[in-house]
mmCIF file of C-alpha atoms and ligand atoms in Angstrom:
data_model
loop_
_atom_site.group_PDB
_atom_site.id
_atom_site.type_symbol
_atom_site.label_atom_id
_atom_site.label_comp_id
_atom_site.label_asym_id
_atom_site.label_seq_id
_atom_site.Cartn_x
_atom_site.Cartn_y
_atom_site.Cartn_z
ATOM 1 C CA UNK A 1 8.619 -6.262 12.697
ATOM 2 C CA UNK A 2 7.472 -7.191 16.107
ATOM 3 C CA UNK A 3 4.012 -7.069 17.279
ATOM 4 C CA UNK A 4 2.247 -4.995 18.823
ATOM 5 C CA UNK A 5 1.278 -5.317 22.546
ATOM 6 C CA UNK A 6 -2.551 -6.594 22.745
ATOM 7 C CA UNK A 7 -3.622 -2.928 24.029
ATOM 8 C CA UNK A 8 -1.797 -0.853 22.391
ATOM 9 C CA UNK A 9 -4.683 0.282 19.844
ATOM 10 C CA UNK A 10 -7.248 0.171 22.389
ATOM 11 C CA UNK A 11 -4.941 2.484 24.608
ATOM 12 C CA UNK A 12 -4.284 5.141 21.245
ATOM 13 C CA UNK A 13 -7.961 4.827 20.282
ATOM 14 C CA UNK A 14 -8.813 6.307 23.448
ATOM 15 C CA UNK A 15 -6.402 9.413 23.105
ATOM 16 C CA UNK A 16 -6.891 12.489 21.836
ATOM 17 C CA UNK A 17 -5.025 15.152 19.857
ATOM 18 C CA UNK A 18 -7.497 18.097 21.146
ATOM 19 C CA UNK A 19 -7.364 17.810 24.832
ATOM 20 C CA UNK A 20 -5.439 15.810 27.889
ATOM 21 C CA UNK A 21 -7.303 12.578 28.791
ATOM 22 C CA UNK A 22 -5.841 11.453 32.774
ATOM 23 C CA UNK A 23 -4.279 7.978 32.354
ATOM 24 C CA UNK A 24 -6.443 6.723 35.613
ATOM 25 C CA UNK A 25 -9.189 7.813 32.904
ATOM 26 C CA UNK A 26 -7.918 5.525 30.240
ATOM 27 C CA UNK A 27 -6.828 3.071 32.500
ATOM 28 C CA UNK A 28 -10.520 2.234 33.865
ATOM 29 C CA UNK A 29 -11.659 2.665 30.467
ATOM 30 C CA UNK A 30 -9.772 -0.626 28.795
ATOM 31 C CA UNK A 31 -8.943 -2.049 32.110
ATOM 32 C CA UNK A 32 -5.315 -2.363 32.640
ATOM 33 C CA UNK A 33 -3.307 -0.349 35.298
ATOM 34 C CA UNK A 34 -1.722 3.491 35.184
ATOM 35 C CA UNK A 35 1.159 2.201 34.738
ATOM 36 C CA UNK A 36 0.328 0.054 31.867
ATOM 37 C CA UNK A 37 -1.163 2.791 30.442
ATOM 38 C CA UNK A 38 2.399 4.186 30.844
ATOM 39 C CA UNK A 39 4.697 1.710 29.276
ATOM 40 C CA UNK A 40 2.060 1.851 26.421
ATOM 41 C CA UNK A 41 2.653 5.162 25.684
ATOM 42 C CA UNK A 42 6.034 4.861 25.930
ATOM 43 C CA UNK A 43 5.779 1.858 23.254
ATOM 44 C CA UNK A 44 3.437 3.905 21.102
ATOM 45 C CA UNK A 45 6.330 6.546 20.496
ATOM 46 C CA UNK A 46 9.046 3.854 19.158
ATOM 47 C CA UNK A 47 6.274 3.220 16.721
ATOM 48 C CA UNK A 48 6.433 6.642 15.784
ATOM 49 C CA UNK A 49 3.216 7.877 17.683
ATOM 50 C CA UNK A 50 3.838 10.554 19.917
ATOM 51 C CA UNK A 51 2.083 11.463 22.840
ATOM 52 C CA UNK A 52 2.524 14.360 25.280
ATOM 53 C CA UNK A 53 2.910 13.226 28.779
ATOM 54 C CA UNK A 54 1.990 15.959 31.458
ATOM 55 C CA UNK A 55 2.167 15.271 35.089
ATOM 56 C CA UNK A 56 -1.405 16.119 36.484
ATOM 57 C CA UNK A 57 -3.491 16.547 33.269
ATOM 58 C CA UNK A 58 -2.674 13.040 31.246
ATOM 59 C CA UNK A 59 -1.629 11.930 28.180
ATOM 60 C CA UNK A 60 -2.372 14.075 24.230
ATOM 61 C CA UNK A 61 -1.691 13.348 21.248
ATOM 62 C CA UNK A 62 1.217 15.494 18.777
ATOM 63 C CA UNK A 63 -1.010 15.011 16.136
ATOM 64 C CA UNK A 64 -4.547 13.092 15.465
ATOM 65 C CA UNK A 65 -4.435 9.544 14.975
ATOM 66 C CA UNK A 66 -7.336 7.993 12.789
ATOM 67 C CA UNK A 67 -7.370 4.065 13.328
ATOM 68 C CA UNK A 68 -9.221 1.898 10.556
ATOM 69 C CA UNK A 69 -12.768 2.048 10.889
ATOM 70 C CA UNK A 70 -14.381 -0.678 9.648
ATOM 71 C CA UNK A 71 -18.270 0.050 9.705
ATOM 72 C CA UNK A 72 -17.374 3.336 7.614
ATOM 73 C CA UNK A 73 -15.284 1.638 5.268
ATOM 74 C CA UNK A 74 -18.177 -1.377 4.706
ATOM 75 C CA UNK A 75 -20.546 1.133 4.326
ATOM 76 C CA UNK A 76 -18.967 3.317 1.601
ATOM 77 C CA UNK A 77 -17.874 0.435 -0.433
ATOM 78 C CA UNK A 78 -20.758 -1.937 -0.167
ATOM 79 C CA UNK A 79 -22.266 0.116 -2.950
ATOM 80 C CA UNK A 80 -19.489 -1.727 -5.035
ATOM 81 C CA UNK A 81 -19.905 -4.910 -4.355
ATOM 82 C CA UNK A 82 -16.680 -4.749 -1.726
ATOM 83 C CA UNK A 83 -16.625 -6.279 1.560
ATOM 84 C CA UNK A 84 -14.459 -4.826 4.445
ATOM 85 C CA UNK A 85 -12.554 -6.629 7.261
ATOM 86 C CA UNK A 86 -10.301 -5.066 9.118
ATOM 87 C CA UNK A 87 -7.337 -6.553 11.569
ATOM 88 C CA UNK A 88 -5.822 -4.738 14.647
ATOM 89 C CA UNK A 89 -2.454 -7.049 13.300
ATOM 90 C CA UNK A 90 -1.802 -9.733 10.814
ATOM 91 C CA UNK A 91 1.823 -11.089 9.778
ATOM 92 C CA UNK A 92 0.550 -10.194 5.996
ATOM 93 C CA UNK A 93 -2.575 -8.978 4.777
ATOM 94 C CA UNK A 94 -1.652 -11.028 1.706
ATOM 95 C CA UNK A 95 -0.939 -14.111 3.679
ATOM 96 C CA UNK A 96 -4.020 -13.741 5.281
ATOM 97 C CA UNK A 97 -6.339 -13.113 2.541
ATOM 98 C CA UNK A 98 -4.743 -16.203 0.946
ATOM 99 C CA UNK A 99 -6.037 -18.489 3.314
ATOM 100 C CA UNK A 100 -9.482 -16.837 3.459
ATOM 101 C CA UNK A 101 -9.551 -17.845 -0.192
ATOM 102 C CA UNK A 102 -8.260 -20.916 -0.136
ATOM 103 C CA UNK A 103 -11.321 -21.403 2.445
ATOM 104 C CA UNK A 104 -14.084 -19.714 0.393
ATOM 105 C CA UNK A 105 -13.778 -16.199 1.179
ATOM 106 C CA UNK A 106 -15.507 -13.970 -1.564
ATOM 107 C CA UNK A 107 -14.654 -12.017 -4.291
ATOM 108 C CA UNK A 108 -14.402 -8.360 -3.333
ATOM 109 C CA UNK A 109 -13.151 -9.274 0.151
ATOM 110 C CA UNK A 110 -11.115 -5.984 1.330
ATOM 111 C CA UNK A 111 -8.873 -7.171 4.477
ATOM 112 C CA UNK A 112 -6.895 -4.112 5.861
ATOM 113 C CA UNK A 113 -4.518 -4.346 8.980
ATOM 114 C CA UNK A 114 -3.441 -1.800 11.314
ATOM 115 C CA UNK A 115 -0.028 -3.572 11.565
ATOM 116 C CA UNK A 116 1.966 -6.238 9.959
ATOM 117 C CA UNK A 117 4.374 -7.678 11.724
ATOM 118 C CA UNK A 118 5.752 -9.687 8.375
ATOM 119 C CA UNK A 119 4.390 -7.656 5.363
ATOM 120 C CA UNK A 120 5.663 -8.812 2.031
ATOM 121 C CA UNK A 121 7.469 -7.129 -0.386
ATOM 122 C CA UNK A 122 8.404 -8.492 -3.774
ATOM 123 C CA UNK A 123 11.435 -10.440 -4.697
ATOM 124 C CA UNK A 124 11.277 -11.363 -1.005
ATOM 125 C CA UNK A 125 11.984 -8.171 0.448
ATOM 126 C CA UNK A 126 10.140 -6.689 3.651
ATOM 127 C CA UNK A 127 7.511 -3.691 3.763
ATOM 128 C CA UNK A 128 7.694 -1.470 6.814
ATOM 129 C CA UNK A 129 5.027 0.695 7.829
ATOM 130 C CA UNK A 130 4.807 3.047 10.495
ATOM 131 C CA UNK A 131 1.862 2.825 13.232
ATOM 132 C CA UNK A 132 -1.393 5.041 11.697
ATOM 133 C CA UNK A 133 0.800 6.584 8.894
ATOM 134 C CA UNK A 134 -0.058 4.134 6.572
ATOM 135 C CA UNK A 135 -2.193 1.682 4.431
ATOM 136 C CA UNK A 136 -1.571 -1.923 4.340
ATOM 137 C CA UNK A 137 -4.420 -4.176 2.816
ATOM 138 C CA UNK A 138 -4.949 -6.646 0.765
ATOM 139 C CA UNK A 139 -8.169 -7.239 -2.027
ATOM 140 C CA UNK A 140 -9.415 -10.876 -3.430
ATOM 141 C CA UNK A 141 -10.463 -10.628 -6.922
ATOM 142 C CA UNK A 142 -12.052 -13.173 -8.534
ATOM 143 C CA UNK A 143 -11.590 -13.070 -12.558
ATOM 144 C CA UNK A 144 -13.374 -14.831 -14.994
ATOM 145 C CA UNK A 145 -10.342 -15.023 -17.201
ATOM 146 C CA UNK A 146 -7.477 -17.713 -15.989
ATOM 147 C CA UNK A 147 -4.162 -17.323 -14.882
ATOM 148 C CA UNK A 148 -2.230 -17.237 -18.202
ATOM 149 C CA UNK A 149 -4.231 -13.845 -19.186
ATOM 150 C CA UNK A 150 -3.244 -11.566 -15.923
ATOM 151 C CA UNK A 151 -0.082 -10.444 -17.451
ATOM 152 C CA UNK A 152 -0.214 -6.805 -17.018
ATOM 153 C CA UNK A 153 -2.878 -6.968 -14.343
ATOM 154 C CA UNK A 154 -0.170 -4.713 -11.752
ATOM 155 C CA UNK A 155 0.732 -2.362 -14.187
ATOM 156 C CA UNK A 156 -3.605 -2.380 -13.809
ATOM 157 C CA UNK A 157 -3.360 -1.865 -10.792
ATOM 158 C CA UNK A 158 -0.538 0.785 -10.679
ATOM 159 C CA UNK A 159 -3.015 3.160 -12.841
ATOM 160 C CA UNK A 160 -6.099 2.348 -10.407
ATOM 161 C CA UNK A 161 -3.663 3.861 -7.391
ATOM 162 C CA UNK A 162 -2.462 6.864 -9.694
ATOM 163 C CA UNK A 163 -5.605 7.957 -10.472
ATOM 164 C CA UNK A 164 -7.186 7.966 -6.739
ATOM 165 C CA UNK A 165 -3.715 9.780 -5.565
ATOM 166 C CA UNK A 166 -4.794 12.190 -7.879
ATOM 167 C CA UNK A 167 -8.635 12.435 -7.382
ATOM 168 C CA UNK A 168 -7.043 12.867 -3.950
ATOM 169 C CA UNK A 169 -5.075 16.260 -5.264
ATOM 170 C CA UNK A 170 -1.828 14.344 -5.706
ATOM 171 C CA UNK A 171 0.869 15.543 -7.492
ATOM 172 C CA UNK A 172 3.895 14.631 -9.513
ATOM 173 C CA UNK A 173 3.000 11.010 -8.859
ATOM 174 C CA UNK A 174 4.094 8.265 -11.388
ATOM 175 C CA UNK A 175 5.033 4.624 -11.898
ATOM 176 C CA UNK A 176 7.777 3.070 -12.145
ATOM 177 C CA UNK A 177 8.032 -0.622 -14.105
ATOM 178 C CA UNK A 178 6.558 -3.013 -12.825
ATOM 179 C CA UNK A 179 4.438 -1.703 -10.251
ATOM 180 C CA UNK A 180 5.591 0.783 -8.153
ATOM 181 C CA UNK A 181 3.855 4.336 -7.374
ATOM 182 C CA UNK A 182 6.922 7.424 -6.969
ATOM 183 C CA UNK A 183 6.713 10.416 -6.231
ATOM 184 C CA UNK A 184 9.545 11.626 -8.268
ATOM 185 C CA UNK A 185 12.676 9.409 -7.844
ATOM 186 C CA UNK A 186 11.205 7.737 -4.298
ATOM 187 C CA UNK A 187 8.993 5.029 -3.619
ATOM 188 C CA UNK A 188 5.402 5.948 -2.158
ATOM 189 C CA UNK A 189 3.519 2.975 -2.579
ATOM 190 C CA UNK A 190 4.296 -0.364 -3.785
ATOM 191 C CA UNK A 191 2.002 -3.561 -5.063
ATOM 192 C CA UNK A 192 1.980 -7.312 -4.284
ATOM 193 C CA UNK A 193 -0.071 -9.682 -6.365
ATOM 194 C CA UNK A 194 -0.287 -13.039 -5.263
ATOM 195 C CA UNK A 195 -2.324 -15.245 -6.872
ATOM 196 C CA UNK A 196 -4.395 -17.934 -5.482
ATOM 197 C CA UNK A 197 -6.358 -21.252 -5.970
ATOM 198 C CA UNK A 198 -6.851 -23.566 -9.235
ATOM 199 C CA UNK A 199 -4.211 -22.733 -12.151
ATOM 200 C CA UNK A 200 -6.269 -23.968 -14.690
ATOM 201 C CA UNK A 201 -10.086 -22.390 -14.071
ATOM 202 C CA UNK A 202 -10.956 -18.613 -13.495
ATOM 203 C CA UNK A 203 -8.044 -16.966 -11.862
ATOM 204 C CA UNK A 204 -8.267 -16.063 -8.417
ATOM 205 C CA UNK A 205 -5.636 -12.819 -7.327
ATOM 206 C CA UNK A 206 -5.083 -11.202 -3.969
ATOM 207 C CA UNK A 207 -3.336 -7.788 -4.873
ATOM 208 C CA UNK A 208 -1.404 -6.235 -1.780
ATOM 209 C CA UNK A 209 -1.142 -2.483 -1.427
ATOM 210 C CA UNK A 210 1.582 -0.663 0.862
ATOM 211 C CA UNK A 211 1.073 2.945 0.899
ATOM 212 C CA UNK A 212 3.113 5.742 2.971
ATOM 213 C CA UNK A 213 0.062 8.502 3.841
ATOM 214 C CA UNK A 214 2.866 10.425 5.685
ATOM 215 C CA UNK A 215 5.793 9.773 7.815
ATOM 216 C CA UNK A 216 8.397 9.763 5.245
ATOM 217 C CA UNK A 217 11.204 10.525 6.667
ATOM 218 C CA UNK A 218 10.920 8.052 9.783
ATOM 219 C CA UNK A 219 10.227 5.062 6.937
ATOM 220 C CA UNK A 220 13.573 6.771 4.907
ATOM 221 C CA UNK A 221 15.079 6.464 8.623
ATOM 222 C CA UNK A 222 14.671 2.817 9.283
ATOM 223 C CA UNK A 223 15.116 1.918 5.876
ATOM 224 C CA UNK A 224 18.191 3.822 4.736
ATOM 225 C CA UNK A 225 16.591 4.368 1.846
ATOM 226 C CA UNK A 226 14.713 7.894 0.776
ATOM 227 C CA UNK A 227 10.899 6.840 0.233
ATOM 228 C CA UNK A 228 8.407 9.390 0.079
ATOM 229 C CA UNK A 229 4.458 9.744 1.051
ATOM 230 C CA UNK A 230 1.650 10.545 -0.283
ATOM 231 C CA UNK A 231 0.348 13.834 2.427
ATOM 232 C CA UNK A 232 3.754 15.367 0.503
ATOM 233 C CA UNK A 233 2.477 14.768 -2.809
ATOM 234 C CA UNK A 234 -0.885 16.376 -1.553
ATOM 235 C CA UNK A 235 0.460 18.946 0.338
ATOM 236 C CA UNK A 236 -2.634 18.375 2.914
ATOM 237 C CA UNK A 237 -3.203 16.058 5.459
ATOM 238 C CA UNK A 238 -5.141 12.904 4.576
ATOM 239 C CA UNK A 239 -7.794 10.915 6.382
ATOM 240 C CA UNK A 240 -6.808 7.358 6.211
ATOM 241 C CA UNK A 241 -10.283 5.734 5.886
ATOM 242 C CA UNK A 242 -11.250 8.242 3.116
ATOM 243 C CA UNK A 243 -8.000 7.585 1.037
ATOM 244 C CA UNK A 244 -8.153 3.901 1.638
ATOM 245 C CA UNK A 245 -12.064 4.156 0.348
ATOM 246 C CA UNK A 246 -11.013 6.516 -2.693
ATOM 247 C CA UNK A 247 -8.269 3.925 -3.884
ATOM 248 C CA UNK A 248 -10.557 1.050 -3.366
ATOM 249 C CA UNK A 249 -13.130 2.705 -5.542
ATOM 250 C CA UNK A 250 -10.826 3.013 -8.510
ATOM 251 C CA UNK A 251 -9.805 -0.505 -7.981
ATOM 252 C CA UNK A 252 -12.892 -1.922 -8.256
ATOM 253 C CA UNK A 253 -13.159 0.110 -11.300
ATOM 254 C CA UNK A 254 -10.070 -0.979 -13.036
ATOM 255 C CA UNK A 255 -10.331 -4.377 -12.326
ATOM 256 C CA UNK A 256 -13.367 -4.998 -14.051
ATOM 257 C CA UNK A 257 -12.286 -3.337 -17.127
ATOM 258 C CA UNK A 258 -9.641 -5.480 -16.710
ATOM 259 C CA UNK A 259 -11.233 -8.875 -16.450
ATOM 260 C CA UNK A 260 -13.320 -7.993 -19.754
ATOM 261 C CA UNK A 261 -10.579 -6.629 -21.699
ATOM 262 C CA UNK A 262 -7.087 -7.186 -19.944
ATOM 263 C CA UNK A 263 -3.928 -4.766 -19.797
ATOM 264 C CA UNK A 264 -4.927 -2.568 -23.641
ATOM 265 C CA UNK A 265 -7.289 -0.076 -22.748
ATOM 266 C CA UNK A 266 -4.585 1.112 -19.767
ATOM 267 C CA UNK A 267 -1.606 0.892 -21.854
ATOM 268 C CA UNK A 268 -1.471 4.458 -23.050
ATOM 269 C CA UNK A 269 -2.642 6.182 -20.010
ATOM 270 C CA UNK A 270 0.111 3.693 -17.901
ATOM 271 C CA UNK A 271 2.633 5.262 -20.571
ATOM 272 C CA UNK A 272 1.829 9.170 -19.728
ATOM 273 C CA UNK A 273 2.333 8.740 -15.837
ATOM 274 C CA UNK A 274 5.712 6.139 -16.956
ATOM 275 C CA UNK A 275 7.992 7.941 -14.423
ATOM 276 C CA UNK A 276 11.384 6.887 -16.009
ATOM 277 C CA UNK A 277 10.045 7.418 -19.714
ATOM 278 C CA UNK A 278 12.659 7.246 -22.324
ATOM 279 C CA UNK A 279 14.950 7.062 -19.997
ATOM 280 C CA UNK A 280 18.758 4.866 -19.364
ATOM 281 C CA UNK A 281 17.866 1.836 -17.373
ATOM 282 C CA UNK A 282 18.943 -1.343 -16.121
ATOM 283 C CA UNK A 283 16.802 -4.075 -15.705
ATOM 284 C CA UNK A 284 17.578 -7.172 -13.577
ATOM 285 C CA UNK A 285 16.312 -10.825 -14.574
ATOM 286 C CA UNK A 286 15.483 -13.343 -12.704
ATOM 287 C CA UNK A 287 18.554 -14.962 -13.399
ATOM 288 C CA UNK A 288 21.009 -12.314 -12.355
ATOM 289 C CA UNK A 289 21.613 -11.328 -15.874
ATOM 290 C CA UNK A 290 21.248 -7.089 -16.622
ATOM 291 C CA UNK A 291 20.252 -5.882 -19.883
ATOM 292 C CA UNK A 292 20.905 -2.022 -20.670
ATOM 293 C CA UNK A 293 18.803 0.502 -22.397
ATOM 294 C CA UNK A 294 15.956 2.864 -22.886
ATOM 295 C CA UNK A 295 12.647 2.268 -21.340
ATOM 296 C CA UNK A 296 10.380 3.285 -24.267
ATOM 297 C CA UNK A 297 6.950 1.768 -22.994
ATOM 298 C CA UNK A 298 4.730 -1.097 -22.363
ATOM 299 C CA UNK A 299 2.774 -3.106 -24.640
ATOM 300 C CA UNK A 300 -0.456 -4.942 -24.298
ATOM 301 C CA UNK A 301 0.680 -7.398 -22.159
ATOM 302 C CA UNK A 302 2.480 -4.923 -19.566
ATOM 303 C CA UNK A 303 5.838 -6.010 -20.941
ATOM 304 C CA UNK A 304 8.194 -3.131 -20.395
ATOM 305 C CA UNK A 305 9.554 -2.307 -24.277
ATOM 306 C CA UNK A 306 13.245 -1.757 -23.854
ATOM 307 C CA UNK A 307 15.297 -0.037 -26.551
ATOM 308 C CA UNK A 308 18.433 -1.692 -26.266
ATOM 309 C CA UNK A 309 19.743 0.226 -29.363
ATOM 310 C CA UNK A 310 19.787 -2.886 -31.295
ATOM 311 C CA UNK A 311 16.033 -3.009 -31.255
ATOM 312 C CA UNK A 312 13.005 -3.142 -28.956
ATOM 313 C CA UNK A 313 13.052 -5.634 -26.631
ATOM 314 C CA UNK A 314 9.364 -6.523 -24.472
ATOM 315 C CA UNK A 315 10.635 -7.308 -20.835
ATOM 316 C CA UNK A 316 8.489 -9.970 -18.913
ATOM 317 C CA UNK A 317 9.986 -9.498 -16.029
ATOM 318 C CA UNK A 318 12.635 -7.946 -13.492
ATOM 319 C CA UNK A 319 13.920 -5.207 -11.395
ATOM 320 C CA UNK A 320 14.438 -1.882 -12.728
ATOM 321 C CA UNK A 321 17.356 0.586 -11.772
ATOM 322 C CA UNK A 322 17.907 3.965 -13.527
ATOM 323 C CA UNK A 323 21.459 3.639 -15.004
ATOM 324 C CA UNK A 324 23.658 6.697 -13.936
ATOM 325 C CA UNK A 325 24.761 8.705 -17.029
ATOM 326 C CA UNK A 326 28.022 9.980 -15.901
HETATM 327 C C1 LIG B 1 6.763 -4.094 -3.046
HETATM 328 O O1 LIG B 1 6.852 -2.920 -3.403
HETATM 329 O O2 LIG B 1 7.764 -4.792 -2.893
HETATM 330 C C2 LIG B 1 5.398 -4.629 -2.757
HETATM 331 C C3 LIG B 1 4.940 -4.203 -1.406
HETATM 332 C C4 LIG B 1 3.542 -4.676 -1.076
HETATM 333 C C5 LIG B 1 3.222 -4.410 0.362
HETATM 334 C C6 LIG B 1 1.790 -4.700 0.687
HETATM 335 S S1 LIG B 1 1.365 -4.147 2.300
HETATM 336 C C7 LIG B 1 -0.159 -4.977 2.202
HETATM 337 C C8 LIG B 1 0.086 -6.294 1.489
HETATM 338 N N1 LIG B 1 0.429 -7.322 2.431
HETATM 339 C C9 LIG B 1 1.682 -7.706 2.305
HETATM 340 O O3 LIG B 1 2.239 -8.554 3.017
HETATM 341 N N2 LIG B 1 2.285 -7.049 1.310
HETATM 342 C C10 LIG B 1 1.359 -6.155 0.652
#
């Protein structure tokens, strides 16, 4: 995605949704021309941001825009041990945090970004956002277990966001195998997990979160895909920094339950908000190879449990598609 001009935030953090501000106003304020001011604007509404422009009274915005605020976030989540940074741009909040850790950076580090101009999906994909409609960030944990016991740590992770969607008043949110949050057939959120440093001590894991607050149907635009958002499954508006706080809570929650007793205690609670429960599925390896059947489950490990008719298969890994029953 390409960046975003230098000023572009400082320009929209100066607008307002309640009354006209004059763009000689906002200008002087951030020190760039009228006309910069202008062409700003004007850039701010291919992101998706739109502004009223009236001749002789300024510039308002359609709707309020609430930029990360770090000092709020730090505060509220200090209290757990979190630490906040948060980025105007990054290419990848993942990418980013990775080389923090690879030079020190501390467990609980929380680094959110306004915009990514190269966020990561998995299986190399891309994830758009759309300018102030979303949340893109990226924690460090650091486990005490190693590597070879994280299996099931997204599925974790996939139950930490489900529950703060719904402490937020979400509904008909579930997940989908391996790790992505729908609201019923489309995609609202989706997780990352990269993990980082030595393979054979403590495990070190920088777990990326995309979530759509609103703007669905611009994202289903651009993508050609439906996706869906999480105001919908509210049906209120959201503040960003409040959400972003709420799912960080759980997280921190979650993962410490799961570095003391891994995927178990979040099997059967992962199971009742299963989106595609007992239903027809394909699921794509690795190696291009589709098995068919019913997805019945996970175990302990966060292997999906696929009934293949011939028996139960535990999946490791893959892509999931629900298989058309026509
Ligand atoms: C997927 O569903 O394919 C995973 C998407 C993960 C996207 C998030 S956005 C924040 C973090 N930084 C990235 O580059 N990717 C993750």
């Amino acid at each position: 995605m390409d960046a975003l001009h230098p000023r572009l935030l400082s320009v929209l953090g100066h607008l307002d949704a309640e009354r006209f501000i004059s763009g000689e106003a906002i200008a002087g304020r951030i020190g760039v021309s009228r006309a910069a001011v202008h062409g700003l604007v004007r850039q701010a509404a291919a992101h998706g941001v739109n502004v009223h422009a009236v001749r002789g009274r300024g510039y308002r915005l359609a709707r309020p825009l609430e930029l990360l605020d770090e000092a709020r976030l730090a505060e509220s989540l200090a209290p757990l041990g979190l630490h906040v940074l948060c980025l105007p741009e990054v290419d990848s909040t993942n990418a980013r945090l990775l080389a923090l850790a690879a030079a020190g950076a501390p467990h609980g580090l929380l680094l959110a970004a306004e915009w990514q101009t190269c966020g990561r999906g998995r299986r190399g994909r891309h994830w758009l956002g759309v300018l102030g409609a979303g949340l893109t960030f990226s924690l460090l944990w650091r486990f005490e277990r190693p590597v070879a016991q994280l299996s099931g740590l997204s599925l974790a992770v996939g139950v930490a966001l489900v529950r703060a969607m719904r402490a937020l008043g979400a509904a008909g949110v579930g997940l989908k195998w391996p790790n992505d949050v729908l609201l019923g057939e489309d995609k609202l959120a989706g997780i990352l997990i990269e993990l980082s440093g030595d393979m054979l001590g403590p495990a070190a894991a920088v777990i990326g979160i995309g979530i759509n607050l609103r703007a669905a149907e611009l994202l289903t635009g651009q993508l050609g895909v439906p996706v869906a958002d999480l105001e919908t499954a509210c049906g209120r508006r959201l503040e960003r920094n409040a959400a972003l706080a709420a799912v960080a809570r759980e997280l921190a929650g979650v993962l410490g339950i799961f570095d003391r007793h891994g995927f178990a205690p979040f099997r059967d609670v992962w199971r009742a908000w299963h989106a595609w429960q007992g239903r027809p599925v394909d699921v794509l390896g690795a190696d291009g190879r589709v098995l068919t059947g019913r997805a019945v489950g996970v175990d302990d490990q966060g292997a999906l449990l696929l009934d293949t008719g011939g028996g139960v298969e535990p999946i490791l890994s893959g892509d999931l598609s629900l298989r058309s029953t026509r």
